[in-house]
XYZ file of C-alpha atoms in Angstrom:
375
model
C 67.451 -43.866 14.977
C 65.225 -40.829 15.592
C 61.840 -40.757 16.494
C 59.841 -39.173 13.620
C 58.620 -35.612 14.960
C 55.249 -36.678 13.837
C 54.824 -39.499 16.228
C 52.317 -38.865 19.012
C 53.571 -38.491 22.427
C 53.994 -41.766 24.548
C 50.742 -43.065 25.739
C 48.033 -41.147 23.587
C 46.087 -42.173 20.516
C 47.518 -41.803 17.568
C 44.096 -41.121 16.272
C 41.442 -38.705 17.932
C 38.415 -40.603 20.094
C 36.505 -38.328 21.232
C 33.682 -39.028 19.131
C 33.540 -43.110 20.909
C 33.231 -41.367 24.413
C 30.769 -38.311 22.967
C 28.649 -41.370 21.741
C 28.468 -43.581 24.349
C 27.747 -41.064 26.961
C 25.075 -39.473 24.680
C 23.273 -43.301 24.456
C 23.586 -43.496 28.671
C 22.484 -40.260 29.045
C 19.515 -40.921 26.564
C 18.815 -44.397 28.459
C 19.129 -42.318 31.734
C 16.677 -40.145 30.631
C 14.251 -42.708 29.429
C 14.568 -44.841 32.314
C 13.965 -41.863 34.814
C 10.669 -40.500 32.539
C 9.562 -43.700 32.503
C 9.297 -43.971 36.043
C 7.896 -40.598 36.585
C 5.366 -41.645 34.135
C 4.159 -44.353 36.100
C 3.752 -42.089 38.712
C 1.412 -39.722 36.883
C -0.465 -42.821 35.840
C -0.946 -43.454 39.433
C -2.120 -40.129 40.192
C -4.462 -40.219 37.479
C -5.850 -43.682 38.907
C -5.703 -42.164 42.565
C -8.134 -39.656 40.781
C -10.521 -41.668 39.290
C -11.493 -43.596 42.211
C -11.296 -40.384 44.137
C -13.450 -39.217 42.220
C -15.736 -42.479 42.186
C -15.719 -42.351 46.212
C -13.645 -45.129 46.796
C -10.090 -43.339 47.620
C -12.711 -40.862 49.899
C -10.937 -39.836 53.150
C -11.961 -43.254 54.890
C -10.196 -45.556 52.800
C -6.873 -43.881 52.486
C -6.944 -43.183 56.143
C -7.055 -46.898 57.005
C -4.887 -47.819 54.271
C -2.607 -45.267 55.747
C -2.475 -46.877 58.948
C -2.149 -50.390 57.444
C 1.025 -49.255 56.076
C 2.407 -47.258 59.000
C 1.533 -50.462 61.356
C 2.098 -53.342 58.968
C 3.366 -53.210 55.522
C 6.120 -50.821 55.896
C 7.787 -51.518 59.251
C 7.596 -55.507 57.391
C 9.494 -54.280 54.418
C 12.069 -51.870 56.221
C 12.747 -54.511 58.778
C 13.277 -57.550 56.137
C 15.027 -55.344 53.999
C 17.667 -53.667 56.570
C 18.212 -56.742 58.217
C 19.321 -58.374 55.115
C 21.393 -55.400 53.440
C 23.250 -55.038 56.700
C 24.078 -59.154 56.693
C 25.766 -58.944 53.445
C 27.666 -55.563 53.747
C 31.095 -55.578 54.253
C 31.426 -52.073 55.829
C 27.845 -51.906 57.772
C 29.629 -48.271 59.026
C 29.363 -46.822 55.820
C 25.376 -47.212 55.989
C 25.437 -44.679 58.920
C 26.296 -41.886 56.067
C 22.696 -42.312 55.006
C 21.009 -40.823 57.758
C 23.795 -37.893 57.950
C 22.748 -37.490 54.549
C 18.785 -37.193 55.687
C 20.141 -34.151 58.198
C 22.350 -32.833 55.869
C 19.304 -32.443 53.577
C 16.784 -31.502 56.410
C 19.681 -28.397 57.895
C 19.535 -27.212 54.083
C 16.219 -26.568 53.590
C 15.556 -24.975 56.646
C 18.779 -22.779 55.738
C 17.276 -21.319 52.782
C 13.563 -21.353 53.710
C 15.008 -19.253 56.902
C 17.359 -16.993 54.122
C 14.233 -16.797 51.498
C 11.962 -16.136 54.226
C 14.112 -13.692 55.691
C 12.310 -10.275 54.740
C 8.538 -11.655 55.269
C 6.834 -11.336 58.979
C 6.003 -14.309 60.667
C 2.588 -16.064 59.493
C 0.932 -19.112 58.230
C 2.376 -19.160 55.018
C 5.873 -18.589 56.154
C 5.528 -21.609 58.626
C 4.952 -23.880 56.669
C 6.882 -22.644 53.634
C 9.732 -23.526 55.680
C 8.216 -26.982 56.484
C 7.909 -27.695 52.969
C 11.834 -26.177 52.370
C 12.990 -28.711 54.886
C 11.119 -31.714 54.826
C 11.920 -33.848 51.150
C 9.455 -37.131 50.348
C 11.866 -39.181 51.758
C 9.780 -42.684 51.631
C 6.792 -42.848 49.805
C 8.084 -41.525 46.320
C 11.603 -42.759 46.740
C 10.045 -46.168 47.139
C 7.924 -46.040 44.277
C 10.780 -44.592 41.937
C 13.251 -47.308 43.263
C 10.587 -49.641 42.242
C 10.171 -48.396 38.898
C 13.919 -48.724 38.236
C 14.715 -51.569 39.394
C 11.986 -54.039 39.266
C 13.891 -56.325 36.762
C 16.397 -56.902 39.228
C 15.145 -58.136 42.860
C 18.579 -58.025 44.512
C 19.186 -54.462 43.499
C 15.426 -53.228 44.339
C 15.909 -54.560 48.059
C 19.076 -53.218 48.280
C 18.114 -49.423 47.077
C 15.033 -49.994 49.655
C 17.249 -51.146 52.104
C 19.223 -47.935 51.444
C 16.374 -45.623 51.833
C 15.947 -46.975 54.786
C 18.466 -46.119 56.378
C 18.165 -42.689 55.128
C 14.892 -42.444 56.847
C 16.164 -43.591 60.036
C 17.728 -39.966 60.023
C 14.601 -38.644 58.670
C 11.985 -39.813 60.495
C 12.240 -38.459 64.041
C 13.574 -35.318 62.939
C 10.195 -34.860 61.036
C 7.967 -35.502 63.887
C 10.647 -34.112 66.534
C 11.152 -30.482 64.521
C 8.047 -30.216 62.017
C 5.669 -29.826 64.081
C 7.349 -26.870 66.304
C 7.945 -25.452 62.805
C 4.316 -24.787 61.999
C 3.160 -24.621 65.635
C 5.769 -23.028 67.634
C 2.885 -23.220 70.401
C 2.798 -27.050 69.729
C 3.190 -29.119 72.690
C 6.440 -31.893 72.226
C 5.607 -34.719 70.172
C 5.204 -38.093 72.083
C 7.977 -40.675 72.083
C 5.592 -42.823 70.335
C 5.516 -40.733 67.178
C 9.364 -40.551 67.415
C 10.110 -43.662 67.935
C 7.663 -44.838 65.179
C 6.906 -48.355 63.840
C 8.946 -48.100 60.957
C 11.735 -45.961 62.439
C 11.691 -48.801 65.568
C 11.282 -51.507 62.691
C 14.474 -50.629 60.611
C 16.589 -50.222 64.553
C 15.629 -53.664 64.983
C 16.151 -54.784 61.437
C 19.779 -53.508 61.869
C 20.579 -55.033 65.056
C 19.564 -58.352 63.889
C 21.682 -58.436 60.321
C 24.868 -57.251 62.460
C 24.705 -59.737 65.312
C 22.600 -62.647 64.187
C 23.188 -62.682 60.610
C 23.047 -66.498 59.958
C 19.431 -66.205 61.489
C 18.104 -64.810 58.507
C 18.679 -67.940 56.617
C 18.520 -70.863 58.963
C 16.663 -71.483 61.949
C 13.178 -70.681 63.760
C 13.698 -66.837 62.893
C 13.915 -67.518 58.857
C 9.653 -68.609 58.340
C 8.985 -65.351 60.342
C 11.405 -63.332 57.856
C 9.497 -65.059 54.802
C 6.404 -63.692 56.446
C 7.101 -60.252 57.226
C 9.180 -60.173 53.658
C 5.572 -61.586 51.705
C 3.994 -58.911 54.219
C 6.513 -55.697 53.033
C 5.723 -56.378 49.257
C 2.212 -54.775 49.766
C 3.739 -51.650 51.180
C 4.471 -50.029 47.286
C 1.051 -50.322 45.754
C -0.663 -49.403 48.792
C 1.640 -45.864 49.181
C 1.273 -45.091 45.782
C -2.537 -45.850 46.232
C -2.491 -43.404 49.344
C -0.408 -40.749 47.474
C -2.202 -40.884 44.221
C -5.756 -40.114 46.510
C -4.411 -37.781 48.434
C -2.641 -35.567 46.427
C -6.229 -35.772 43.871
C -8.614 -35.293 46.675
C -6.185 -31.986 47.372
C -7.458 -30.832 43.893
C -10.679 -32.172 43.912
C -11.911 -30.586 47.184
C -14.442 -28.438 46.287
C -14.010 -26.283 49.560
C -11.784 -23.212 49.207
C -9.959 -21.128 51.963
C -11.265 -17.451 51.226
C -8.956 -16.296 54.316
C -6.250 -13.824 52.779
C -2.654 -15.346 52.216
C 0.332 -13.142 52.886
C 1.897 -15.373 50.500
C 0.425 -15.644 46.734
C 0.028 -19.357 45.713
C 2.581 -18.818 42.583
C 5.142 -17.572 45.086
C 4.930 -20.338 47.286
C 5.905 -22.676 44.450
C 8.216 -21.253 42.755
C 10.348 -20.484 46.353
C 9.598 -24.446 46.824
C 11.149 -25.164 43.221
C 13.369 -23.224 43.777
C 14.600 -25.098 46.881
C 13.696 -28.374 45.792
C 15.046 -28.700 42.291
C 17.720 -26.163 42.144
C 19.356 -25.989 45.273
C 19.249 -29.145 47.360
C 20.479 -30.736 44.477
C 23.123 -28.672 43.597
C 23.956 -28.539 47.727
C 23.878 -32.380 47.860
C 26.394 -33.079 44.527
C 29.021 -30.850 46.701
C 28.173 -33.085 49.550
C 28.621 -35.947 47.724
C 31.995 -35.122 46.100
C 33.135 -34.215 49.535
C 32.077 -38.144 50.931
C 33.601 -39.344 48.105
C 36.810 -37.800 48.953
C 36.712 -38.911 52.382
C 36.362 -42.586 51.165
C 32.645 -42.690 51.830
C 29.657 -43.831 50.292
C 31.610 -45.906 47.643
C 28.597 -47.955 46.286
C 27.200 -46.007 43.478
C 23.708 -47.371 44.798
C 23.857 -45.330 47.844
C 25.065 -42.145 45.774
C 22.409 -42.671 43.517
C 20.075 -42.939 46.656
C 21.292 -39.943 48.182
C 20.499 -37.646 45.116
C 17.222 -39.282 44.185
C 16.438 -37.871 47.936
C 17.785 -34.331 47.320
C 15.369 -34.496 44.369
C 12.099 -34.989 45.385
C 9.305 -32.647 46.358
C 7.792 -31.638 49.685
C 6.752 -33.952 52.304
C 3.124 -34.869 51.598
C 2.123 -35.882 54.773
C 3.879 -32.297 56.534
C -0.213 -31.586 56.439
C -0.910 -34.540 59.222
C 1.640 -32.725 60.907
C -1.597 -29.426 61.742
C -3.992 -32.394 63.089
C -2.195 -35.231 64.340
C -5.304 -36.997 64.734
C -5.045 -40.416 63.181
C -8.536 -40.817 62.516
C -9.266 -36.945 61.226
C -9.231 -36.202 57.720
C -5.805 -33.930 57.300
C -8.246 -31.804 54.576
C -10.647 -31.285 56.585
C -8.751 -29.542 59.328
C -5.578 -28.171 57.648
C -4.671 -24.984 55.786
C -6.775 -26.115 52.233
C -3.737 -23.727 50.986
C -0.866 -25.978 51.513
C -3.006 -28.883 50.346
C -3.608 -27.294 46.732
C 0.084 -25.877 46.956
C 1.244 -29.351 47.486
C -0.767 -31.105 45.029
C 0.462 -28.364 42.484
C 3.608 -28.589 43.101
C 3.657 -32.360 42.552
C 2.289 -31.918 39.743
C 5.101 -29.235 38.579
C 7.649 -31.369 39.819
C 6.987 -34.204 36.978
C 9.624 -32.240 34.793
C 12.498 -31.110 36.798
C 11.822 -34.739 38.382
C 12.889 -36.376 35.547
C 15.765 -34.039 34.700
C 17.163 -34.653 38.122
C 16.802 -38.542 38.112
C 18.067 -39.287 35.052
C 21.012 -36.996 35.646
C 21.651 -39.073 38.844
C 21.568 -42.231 36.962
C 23.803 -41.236 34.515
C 26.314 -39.690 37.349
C 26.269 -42.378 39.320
C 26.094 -45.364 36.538
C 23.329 -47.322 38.285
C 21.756 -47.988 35.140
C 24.754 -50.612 34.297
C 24.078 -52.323 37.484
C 20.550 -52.936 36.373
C 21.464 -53.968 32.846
C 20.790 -57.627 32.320
């Protein structure tokens, strides 16, 4: 017998569905987007706490400068060590980690690309410097950290692997930062000591590797396992005491009463809308084409990592690129840095709070982390 000419073809619906897809990705895209604005939120909160004990005298230049070097020392190289040693233990591919800090180049080539191309048609000066700093150099730990905090603290395993992961990205990151930034705002600058390259955190997360690759069992069993529990109990003080150091810096840049009456060649509104620009518009857009293009070479297959990866791309300029002009440990950066870039980083921040939250949730929907922290 015929087939009746109003049958559907072999293997569709006979009935349409695109309303059940329409809805469910309109309810992830909605829990995306709470999910990401909620942890932006928390981060203004912590700004506005930064600034009311900034303002009390208790985040004063003192206190975040030894908190700052409690982290660098202690509390971070503790966390990134724990946390790479035990991500690399359980991987079954440790190789496809190494597209993390190719990623952190990737992102760092970029930015000088188009701060070099936007840059192009202004002479040399101050601003220009470190415009192209700021183009180049992403938040890659502090604010990562905190975000993957905020999205995953209901599931432990998956907020020490996305640490883990931004690790790794900042084992790319890290020496290029104190290797290139500072011959980027001081071409006169003399080279930066191994010491800074070859950092307690960057030397922490080397070590952390080594140790989940060859010795994995140690992490577990044997004399090696109370130190882990130590250093791991040590590394969980690293997040409130970054955001602390964030939230006072970035308010004591808008709180300083002193103001810079030297002539910019630069307006302040140009500055950050060539840094949005870069930022929010194209780093991300340059880092989904990078992504599609691992993807199609069979890399970074753990939507974790991709989600990692684009949270990165998204973030604003590298606070700290203003230790980078006094590289003094025990200066305050304010005190002897452009009080320009301060205010235009402390603005910017504080622009960023939007496009922040576009950006994240988009790369939660993409990458369908959100179902991996479901309960």
């Amino acid at each position: 017998p015929q087939s009746s000419p109003r049958a559907p073809p072999r293997g569709r619906p006979r009935r349409p569905v695109g309303r059940v897809p329409v809805a469910r990705r309109a309810a992830v895209s909605s829990a995306a987007l709470a999910v990401a604005t909620g942890a932006v939120g928390r981060l203004v909160t912590l700004c506005g706490i930064g600034a009311t004990y900034a303002r009390l005298g208790v985040l004063d230049a003192s206190a975040c400068s030894k908190l700052s070097r409690l982290i660098y020392y202690i509390f971070q190289p503790a966390m990134l060590f724990t946390s790479c040693a035990a991500t690399v233990s359980r991987a079954s591919d440790p190789w496809q980690l190494a597209v993390l800090p190719a990623f952190a180049v990737a992102h760092i080539g970029l930015g000088l690309v188009f701060g070099a191309v936007a840059l192009r048609a202004r002479r040399p000066s101050v601003e220009t410097r470190e415009l192209r700093a700021l183009c180049a150099f992403g938040n890659a730990g502090p604010l990562p950290f905190v975000f993957a905090e905020g999205f995953f603290r209901s599931d432990p395993d998956l907020l020490a692997r996305c640490i883990a992961y931004i690790s790794f990205y900042l084992v790319g990151w890290s020496p290029i930062f104190w290797i290139i930034g500072p011959l980027i705002l001081d071409p006169s600058a003399r080279p930066v000591s191994p010491s800074r390259v070859l950092s307690p955190p960057v030397l922490a997360s080397i070590f952390g590797v080594l140790l989940g690759a060859l010795a994995p069992d140690a992490l577990f069993t044997g004399p090696v396992a109370p130190l882990l529990d130590s250093l791991k109990l040590l590394g969980q003080a690293y997040l409130p005491a970054v955001a602390l150091v964030l939230a006072g810096t970035l308010s004591r840049a808008l709180l300083d009463p002193r103001r810079d009456d030297t002539p910019v060649a630069i307006p302040l509104a140009t500055r950050l809308a060539l840094l949005a620009l870069c930022r929010f518009a194209f780093l991300p857009a340059a880092s989904l084409a990078l992504l599609a293009l691992a993807l199609k070479a069979g890399l970074l297959l753990d939507p974790l990592m991709r989600f990692v990866v684009l949270m990165a791309a998204a973030m604003p300029s590298a606070q700290n690129a203003i230790v980078i002009l006094q590289l003094d440990p025990n200066a305050d950066p304010l005190s002897h840095a452009a009080p320009s870039m301060a205010r235009t980083l402390a603005l910017l921040y504080l622009l960023a709070v939007l496009p922040m939250a576009i950006l994240l949730s988009f790369a939660v929907d993409l990458t369908g982390v959100i179902d991996l922290a479901a309960p």
